[in-house]
Amino acid sequence: MFQGRRQESADKNRKLPLPIKDLDAVVLSHAHIDHSGRLPYLIAEGYSKTIWATSATRDLCAIMLADSAHIQEKDAEFLAKRRKEFIEPLYGIRHAVRTMDLMVGMPYNKQFDVVPGLKASYVDAGHILGSASVVLDCTEDGKTKRLVFSGDIGRSGLAIIRDPVPPEGADALIMESTYGNREHESVDGARAQLAQVIRDTAARGGRVLIPAFAVGRTQEMVYVLHSLAREGAIPSIPIYVDSPLAIDATTVFEMHPESFDRSEDMVQKAKELFRFDLVHYTRDVEESKALSRAHGPMIIIAASRMMENGRIVHHLAQGAGDPRNTILVVGFQAEHTLGRRVVERQPILQIFGEDVPLKARVEVIDGYSAHADRTEMIGWLGEVKDKSPNLGQIWLVHGEAPVQDEFKTTLTALGYSVDCPEPHTRHAF
Ligand SMILES: [Zn+2]
Ligand SMILES: [Zn+2]
């Protein structure tokens, strides 16, 4: 699903890569909305065959697609009322529900028949709960070739989930390239920086406001705070998770211990990963509002899309003007968003049409990306290559064009055969 400028993405989202009648099955890599978000649109357009996913991806999709439908319906309502602009939502709740009827959850590392002549299996991509690389064995005229789709590639050492497992025996590869031109801070460095920010803010008597995606990042934050609290590395201040979607997503995490990294200390030792003395989940709007009136140091993790919407906006309106507080940015903030203006530390913010002086501290932690950086992707590819004597063509996808080109140059110099295909083009292997 394309997200961005409204009209442009609406047009792109309505253009399907091939007619529905030519589509035999869908094999989904993970639940993130840029990958799963158009599935209900397929259903709205008449698709009624199987959608394959890992079990955890299926359960995350159940809450995320319903949320996506809800947001679209609300957006359309808002535009119709305020601006007399009438846009048709891409799909509604009933299409999201019907999508779940067609979606089949599969375990990792178990081959299944997609259609005659095509078998698939999922291996860990280490990106978010349930994320997978897809291994496709295609048989034609008695000959089998293996096509691997990387999905979004995660990083080794990310909390909760297992590390990526580079697939073997690939003849051709479709690979993501999102951060093909940059390096991230280390996962351990991010953890130490997080602890420091919390200690400093608590010492000032302030609040740590953490805008975070409800699915994935929020659970990662709770998990890391839990482990820091167990070690005594942060003071015992209350932690509020202020987002109904995040609460639902936490339940999905708890339903999928089979996807956890059992080599992690916390996974072995903690009875419940996401529930401990300090953490409180606020579902109610009233409870959420009451947080604004509470006193003393605390941590608030609230749902945010670039700080433009979600409950974080209320906490920012309340808290951005207080120099004791810290706004802790743990995710990418796009241009032309409130999130970006906070990262740029602009002296005056516009929130709900009011001027709010930015007096709180702003701290940015880079190390929480769920995507591999350039070095990590080259490492992943190197392992695929080592285990794939016949690896031929590599197609790069999922990244801005200039980044793809740069990554292509890097990989070509390493001896790989790389192409950046245009959308809606066909390629043989
Ligand atoms: Zn993703
Ligand atoms: Zn993605």
Coordinates of C-alpha atoms and ligand atoms in Angstrom, one line a residue:
M1 CA 0.0 0.0 0.0
F2 CA 1.3 3.4 -0.9
Q3 CA 1.1 6.1 1.7
G4 CA 1.8 9.8 1.2
R5 CA 0.1 12.6 -0.7
R6 CA -3.6 11.7 -0.7
Q7 CA -4.5 11.8 -4.4
E8 CA -1.3 10.4 -5.7
S9 CA -1.4 7.4 -3.4
A10 CA -5.1 6.9 -4.0
D11 CA -4.4 6.5 -7.7
K12 CA -1.4 4.2 -7.2
N13 CA -3.3 2.0 -4.7
R14 CA -6.2 1.5 -7.2
K15 CA -3.8 0.3 -9.9
L16 CA -3.3 -3.5 -9.6
P17 CA -0.3 -5.2 -11.0
L18 CA -2.4 -7.7 -12.9
P19 CA -6.1 -8.6 -13.4
I20 CA -7.7 -10.4 -10.5
K21 CA -8.6 -13.3 -12.7
D22 CA -4.9 -13.9 -13.5
L23 CA -4.1 -14.1 -9.8
D24 CA -3.9 -17.6 -8.3
A25 CA -2.7 -16.9 -4.8
V26 CA -1.0 -14.4 -2.5
V27 CA 2.0 -15.1 -0.4
L28 CA 2.5 -12.4 2.2
S29 CA 5.9 -11.7 3.8
H30 CA 4.8 -9.8 6.9
A31 CA 2.1 -7.6 8.4
H32 CA 3.4 -4.1 7.9
I33 CA 0.8 -2.0 6.1
D34 CA 3.0 -1.2 3.1
H35 CA 2.9 -5.0 2.4
S36 CA -0.6 -6.1 3.6
G37 CA -2.6 -2.8 3.3
R38 CA -4.0 -3.4 -0.1
L39 CA -5.2 -7.0 0.5
P40 CA -8.8 -5.9 1.4
Y41 CA -8.8 -3.9 -1.8
L42 CA -8.1 -7.1 -3.7
I43 CA -11.1 -8.6 -2.0
A44 CA -13.2 -5.6 -2.8
E45 CA -12.3 -6.1 -6.4
G46 CA -13.4 -9.7 -6.4
Y47 CA -10.4 -11.8 -5.3
S48 CA -11.5 -15.0 -3.4
K49 CA -8.5 -17.3 -3.4
T50 CA -6.0 -18.1 -0.6
I51 CA -3.7 -15.6 1.0
W52 CA -0.8 -17.3 2.8
A53 CA 1.1 -15.8 5.8
T54 CA 2.9 -17.0 8.9
S55 CA 0.5 -17.5 11.9
A56 CA 1.8 -14.4 13.7
T57 CA 1.4 -12.3 10.5
R58 CA -2.2 -13.5 10.2
D59 CA -3.1 -12.4 13.7
L60 CA -1.3 -9.0 13.3
C61 CA -3.2 -8.5 10.1
A62 CA -6.5 -9.1 11.8
I63 CA -6.0 -6.0 13.9
M64 CA -4.0 -3.9 11.5
L65 CA -6.3 -4.3 8.5
A66 CA -9.4 -3.5 10.6
D67 CA -7.5 -0.4 11.9
S68 CA -6.5 0.6 8.3
A69 CA -10.2 0.3 7.1
H70 CA -11.3 2.3 10.1
I71 CA -8.8 5.1 9.4
Q72 CA -9.9 5.3 5.8
E73 CA -13.6 5.5 6.6
K74 CA -12.9 8.2 9.2
D75 CA -10.7 10.2 6.7
A76 CA -13.5 10.0 4.1
E77 CA -16.0 11.2 6.6
F78 CA -13.8 14.0 7.8
L79 CA -13.2 15.3 4.2
A80 CA -16.8 15.0 3.3
K81 CA -17.9 17.0 6.3
R82 CA -15.2 19.7 6.5
R83 CA -14.2 20.2 2.9
K84 CA -17.1 18.9 1.0
E85 CA -14.6 16.6 -0.8
F86 CA -15.9 13.2 -1.5
I87 CA -13.4 10.4 -1.7
E88 CA -14.2 6.7 -1.7
P89 CA -12.3 4.8 0.9
L90 CA -10.1 2.1 -0.7
Y91 CA -12.1 -0.5 1.3
G92 CA -14.2 -0.9 4.4
I93 CA -14.3 -3.0 7.5
R94 CA -16.2 -5.8 5.8
H95 CA -13.4 -6.2 3.2
A96 CA -10.8 -6.4 6.0
V97 CA -12.9 -9.1 7.7
R98 CA -13.3 -11.0 4.5
T99 CA -9.5 -10.9 4.0
M100 CA -9.1 -12.8 7.2
D101 CA -11.5 -15.5 5.9
L102 CA -9.0 -16.1 3.1
M103 CA -5.8 -15.8 5.0
V104 CA -4.2 -19.1 6.1
G105 CA -1.5 -19.1 8.8
M106 CA 1.5 -21.3 8.3
P107 CA 4.5 -22.2 10.6
Y108 CA 8.0 -21.3 9.6
N109 CA 10.2 -23.8 7.7
K110 CA 7.3 -25.9 6.5
Q111 CA 6.9 -26.2 2.8
F112 CA 3.3 -25.8 1.4
D113 CA 1.7 -26.0 -2.1
V114 CA 0.8 -22.6 -3.4
V115 CA -0.5 -23.9 -6.7
P116 CA 0.5 -27.0 -8.7
G117 CA 4.2 -26.6 -9.6
L118 CA 4.8 -23.9 -7.0
K119 CA 5.9 -24.7 -3.4
A120 CA 6.7 -22.1 -0.8
S121 CA 8.2 -21.9 2.7
Y122 CA 8.8 -19.2 5.2
V123 CA 12.1 -18.5 7.0
D124 CA 12.9 -15.9 9.7
A125 CA 13.5 -12.4 8.4
G126 CA 14.1 -10.9 11.8
H127 CA 12.2 -7.7 11.0
I128 CA 8.9 -7.8 13.0
L129 CA 6.8 -10.5 14.8
G130 CA 5.9 -13.0 12.1
S131 CA 8.1 -11.5 9.4
A132 CA 9.5 -13.9 6.8
S133 CA 11.6 -14.3 3.7
V134 CA 9.8 -16.4 1.2
V135 CA 11.4 -19.3 -0.6
L136 CA 9.6 -20.3 -3.8
D137 CA 10.3 -23.6 -5.6
C138 CA 9.0 -23.4 -9.1
T139 CA 8.8 -26.6 -11.2
E140 CA 8.4 -26.4 -15.0
D141 CA 9.0 -29.3 -17.4
G142 CA 10.4 -31.4 -14.6
K143 CA 13.0 -28.8 -13.7
T144 CA 12.8 -27.0 -10.3
K145 CA 14.3 -23.5 -9.7
R146 CA 14.3 -21.5 -6.5
L147 CA 13.3 -17.9 -6.3
V148 CA 13.8 -16.2 -3.0
F149 CA 12.0 -13.0 -1.9
S150 CA 13.9 -11.4 1.0
G151 CA 10.8 -9.6 2.4
D152 CA 11.9 -6.7 4.7
I153 CA 15.2 -7.8 6.2
G154 CA 15.6 -7.2 9.9
R155 CA 18.7 -7.0 12.1
S156 CA 20.5 -9.4 14.3
G157 CA 20.0 -8.7 18.0
L158 CA 16.6 -7.0 17.8
A159 CA 14.5 -7.5 20.9
I160 CA 12.0 -10.4 21.2
I161 CA 12.2 -11.8 17.7
R162 CA 14.7 -14.2 16.2
D163 CA 17.6 -13.1 14.0
P164 CA 17.3 -13.2 10.2
V165 CA 18.1 -16.6 8.5
P166 CA 19.4 -16.0 5.0
P167 CA 17.8 -18.7 2.8
E168 CA 19.9 -21.2 0.8
G169 CA 19.9 -22.6 -2.7
A170 CA 18.6 -19.5 -4.5
D171 CA 18.7 -19.3 -8.3
A172 CA 17.4 -15.8 -8.3
L173 CA 16.6 -13.2 -5.6
I174 CA 14.2 -10.3 -5.1
M175 CA 15.7 -8.2 -2.4
E176 CA 14.7 -5.1 -0.4
S177 CA 17.0 -2.1 -0.4
T178 CA 15.4 0.4 1.9
Y179 CA 18.6 1.4 3.8
G180 CA 21.1 0.4 1.0
N181 CA 23.0 3.7 1.5
R182 CA 23.3 4.1 5.2
E183 CA 24.4 2.6 8.5
H184 CA 22.5 2.5 11.7
E185 CA 23.6 2.9 15.3
S186 CA 24.1 -0.4 17.1
V187 CA 21.3 -2.1 19.0
D188 CA 23.3 -2.1 22.2
G189 CA 24.2 1.6 21.9
A190 CA 20.5 2.5 21.5
R191 CA 19.6 0.6 24.7
A192 CA 22.3 2.5 26.7
Q193 CA 21.1 5.8 25.3
L194 CA 17.5 5.0 26.2
A195 CA 18.5 4.3 29.8
Q196 CA 20.5 7.5 30.1
V197 CA 17.6 9.6 28.7
I198 CA 15.2 8.1 31.2
R199 CA 17.5 8.6 34.2
D200 CA 18.2 12.3 33.3
T201 CA 14.5 13.1 32.7
A202 CA 13.4 11.4 35.9
A203 CA 16.1 13.3 37.8
R204 CA 14.5 16.6 36.5
G205 CA 11.1 15.4 37.6
G206 CA 9.9 15.3 34.0
R207 CA 8.1 13.0 31.6
V208 CA 9.6 11.0 28.8
L209 CA 7.1 11.1 25.8
I210 CA 7.8 8.4 23.3
P211 CA 5.8 8.5 20.0
A212 CA 5.8 5.0 18.6
F213 CA 4.1 2.8 16.1
A214 CA 1.5 0.8 18.0
V215 CA 2.6 -2.5 16.4
G216 CA 6.1 -3.6 16.9
R217 CA 8.0 -0.6 18.2
T218 CA 5.8 -0.2 21.2
Q219 CA 6.2 -3.8 22.3
E220 CA 10.0 -3.5 21.7
M221 CA 10.1 -0.4 23.9
V222 CA 8.1 -2.1 26.7
Y223 CA 10.3 -5.2 26.5
V224 CA 13.5 -3.1 26.7
L225 CA 12.2 -1.0 29.5
H226 CA 11.2 -4.2 31.3
S227 CA 14.7 -5.5 31.0
L228 CA 16.3 -2.2 32.1
A229 CA 14.0 -2.0 35.1
R230 CA 15.0 -5.6 36.1
E231 CA 18.6 -4.6 36.0
G232 CA 18.0 -1.4 38.0
A233 CA 19.3 0.6 35.1
I234 CA 16.3 3.0 35.1
P235 CA 14.4 4.4 38.2
S236 CA 11.1 2.9 39.2
I237 CA 8.8 5.3 37.5
P238 CA 5.4 4.4 35.9
I239 CA 5.3 3.5 32.2
Y240 CA 2.0 4.1 30.4
V241 CA 1.2 2.5 27.0
D242 CA -1.5 4.9 25.7
S243 CA -3.0 3.3 22.6
P244 CA -5.8 0.8 22.1
L245 CA -4.2 -0.7 19.0
A246 CA -0.9 -1.1 20.9
I247 CA -2.8 -3.0 23.6
D248 CA -4.4 -5.3 21.0
A249 CA -1.0 -5.8 19.3
T250 CA 0.6 -6.7 22.6
T251 CA -2.0 -9.5 23.0
V252 CA -1.1 -10.8 19.6
F253 CA 2.6 -10.8 20.7
E254 CA 1.6 -12.8 23.8
M255 CA -0.2 -15.3 21.6
H256 CA 3.0 -16.1 19.6
P257 CA 5.8 -17.2 21.9
E258 CA 6.8 -19.6 19.1
S259 CA 8.2 -16.6 17.3
F260 CA 10.3 -15.4 20.2
D261 CA 14.1 -15.6 20.4
R262 CA 14.7 -18.1 23.1
S263 CA 18.4 -17.2 23.4
E264 CA 17.5 -13.9 24.9
D265 CA 17.8 -13.6 28.7
M266 CA 14.4 -11.9 29.1
V267 CA 12.6 -14.5 27.1
Q268 CA 14.1 -17.2 29.3
K269 CA 13.5 -15.5 32.6
A270 CA 10.6 -13.2 32.6
K271 CA 7.2 -14.8 33.4
E272 CA 5.4 -12.2 31.2
L273 CA 7.4 -10.1 28.8
F274 CA 5.0 -7.2 28.5
R275 CA 3.4 -7.1 32.0
F276 CA 5.3 -6.0 35.1
D277 CA 4.7 -3.8 38.1
L278 CA 5.6 -0.5 36.4
V279 CA 3.7 -0.8 33.2
H280 CA 0.0 0.3 32.7
Y281 CA -2.1 0.0 29.6
T282 CA -4.7 2.8 29.0
R283 CA -7.4 1.9 26.6
D284 CA -10.0 4.5 27.6
V285 CA -10.0 8.0 26.3
E286 CA -10.8 9.2 29.9
E287 CA -7.8 7.3 31.3
S288 CA -5.7 8.8 28.6
K289 CA -6.8 12.4 29.5
A290 CA -6.2 11.7 33.2
L291 CA -2.5 11.2 32.4
S292 CA -2.2 14.8 31.5
R293 CA -3.3 15.8 35.0
A294 CA -1.0 13.3 36.8
H295 CA 2.2 14.5 38.5
G296 CA 5.7 13.3 38.8
P297 CA 8.1 11.6 36.5
M298 CA 6.7 9.0 34.1
I299 CA 7.2 7.4 30.7
I300 CA 4.3 7.7 28.2
I301 CA 4.5 5.5 25.0
A302 CA 1.7 6.7 22.8
A303 CA 0.6 5.8 19.3
S304 CA 1.9 8.1 16.6
R305 CA 2.2 8.3 12.8
M306 CA 5.0 10.9 12.5
M307 CA 3.3 12.7 15.5
E308 CA 0.6 13.9 13.1
N309 CA -2.1 11.8 14.7
G310 CA -2.7 9.3 17.5
R311 CA -2.8 10.0 21.2
I312 CA 0.7 11.4 21.3
V313 CA -0.6 14.7 19.9
H314 CA -2.5 15.4 23.1
H315 CA 0.6 14.6 25.2
L316 CA 2.7 16.9 23.0
A317 CA 0.2 19.7 23.3
Q318 CA 0.4 19.3 27.1
G319 CA 4.1 18.5 27.5
A320 CA 6.2 20.1 24.8
G321 CA 6.3 23.4 26.6
D322 CA 7.8 22.0 29.8
P323 CA 11.6 22.0 30.0
R324 CA 11.7 19.1 32.4
N325 CA 10.2 16.8 29.8
T326 CA 11.9 14.9 27.0
I327 CA 10.4 14.0 23.7
L328 CA 12.2 10.8 22.7
V329 CA 12.1 10.0 19.0
V330 CA 12.7 6.4 18.1
G331 CA 11.4 6.2 14.6
F332 CA 11.8 7.9 11.2
Q333 CA 9.9 11.2 10.8
A334 CA 9.1 12.3 7.3
E335 CA 9.4 15.8 5.8
H336 CA 6.4 18.1 6.3
T337 CA 5.2 16.4 9.5
L338 CA 5.1 17.5 13.1
G339 CA 7.5 14.8 13.9
R340 CA 10.1 16.3 11.6
R341 CA 9.6 19.7 13.1
V342 CA 10.2 18.3 16.6
V343 CA 13.4 16.5 15.4
E344 CA 14.6 19.9 13.9
R345 CA 13.9 21.4 17.3
Q346 CA 11.8 24.3 15.8
P347 CA 11.1 26.8 18.6
I348 CA 7.4 27.0 18.0
L349 CA 5.2 24.0 17.1
Q350 CA 1.7 24.2 15.7
I351 CA -0.5 21.7 17.6
F352 CA -4.3 21.6 17.1
G353 CA -4.0 25.0 15.5
E354 CA -2.3 26.6 18.6
D355 CA 1.3 27.8 19.0
V356 CA 3.2 25.6 21.5
P357 CA 6.7 26.6 22.4
L358 CA 9.1 23.6 22.2
K359 CA 10.9 23.8 25.6
A360 CA 11.1 20.0 26.3
R361 CA 14.4 18.3 25.4
V362 CA 14.4 16.4 22.2
E363 CA 16.4 13.2 22.0
V364 CA 16.7 11.1 18.9
I365 CA 17.8 7.4 19.0
D366 CA 18.6 6.0 15.6
G367 CA 19.3 2.4 16.7
Y368 CA 15.7 1.2 16.7
S369 CA 15.3 0.6 13.0
A370 CA 13.7 -2.8 12.2
H371 CA 15.5 -2.7 8.8
A372 CA 19.0 -4.0 8.2
D373 CA 21.4 -1.2 7.1
R374 CA 23.8 -1.4 4.2
T375 CA 26.5 -3.5 6.0
E376 CA 23.9 -5.8 7.4
M377 CA 22.2 -6.3 4.0
I378 CA 25.5 -7.1 2.4
G379 CA 26.2 -9.6 5.2
W380 CA 22.8 -11.2 4.7
L381 CA 23.3 -11.4 0.9
G382 CA 26.8 -12.8 1.4
E383 CA 25.4 -15.7 3.4
V384 CA 22.7 -16.3 0.8
K385 CA 25.5 -16.4 -1.9
D386 CA 27.6 -18.8 0.2
K387 CA 24.7 -21.2 0.4
S388 CA 23.6 -20.7 -3.2
P389 CA 26.1 -21.9 -5.8
N390 CA 23.8 -21.0 -8.7
L391 CA 22.7 -17.6 -7.6
G392 CA 22.1 -15.5 -10.7
Q393 CA 20.0 -12.4 -11.0
I394 CA 19.2 -10.1 -8.1
W395 CA 16.3 -7.6 -8.4
L396 CA 16.2 -4.7 -5.9
V397 CA 12.8 -3.5 -4.7
H398 CA 11.4 -1.5 -1.7
G399 CA 13.5 1.6 -1.5
E400 CA 13.6 5.1 -3.0
A401 CA 15.1 5.1 -6.6
P402 CA 18.3 6.9 -5.8
V403 CA 19.0 4.6 -2.8
Q404 CA 18.3 1.5 -5.0
D405 CA 20.8 2.8 -7.6
E406 CA 23.5 3.5 -5.0
F407 CA 23.0 0.0 -3.5
K408 CA 23.1 -1.5 -7.0
T409 CA 26.4 0.1 -7.6
T410 CA 27.7 -1.2 -4.3
L411 CA 26.6 -4.8 -5.0
T412 CA 27.7 -4.7 -8.6
A413 CA 31.2 -3.8 -7.4
L414 CA 31.1 -6.8 -5.2
G415 CA 30.5 -9.0 -8.2
Y416 CA 26.7 -9.5 -8.1
S417 CA 24.4 -9.3 -11.1
V418 CA 21.9 -6.6 -10.0
D419 CA 18.9 -4.9 -11.6
C420 CA 16.4 -2.3 -10.4
P421 CA 13.2 -3.3 -12.2
E422 CA 10.4 -0.8 -13.0
P423 CA 7.1 -1.6 -11.4
H424 CA 4.6 -3.6 -13.6
T425 CA 7.4 -5.2 -15.6
R426 CA 8.0 -9.0 -16.1
H427 CA 11.3 -10.8 -15.7
A428 CA 12.3 -14.4 -16.4
F429 CA 14.9 -16.4 -14.4
Ligands
ZN1 ZN 8.2 -4.1 7.1
ZN2 ZN 8.2 -2.7 4.1

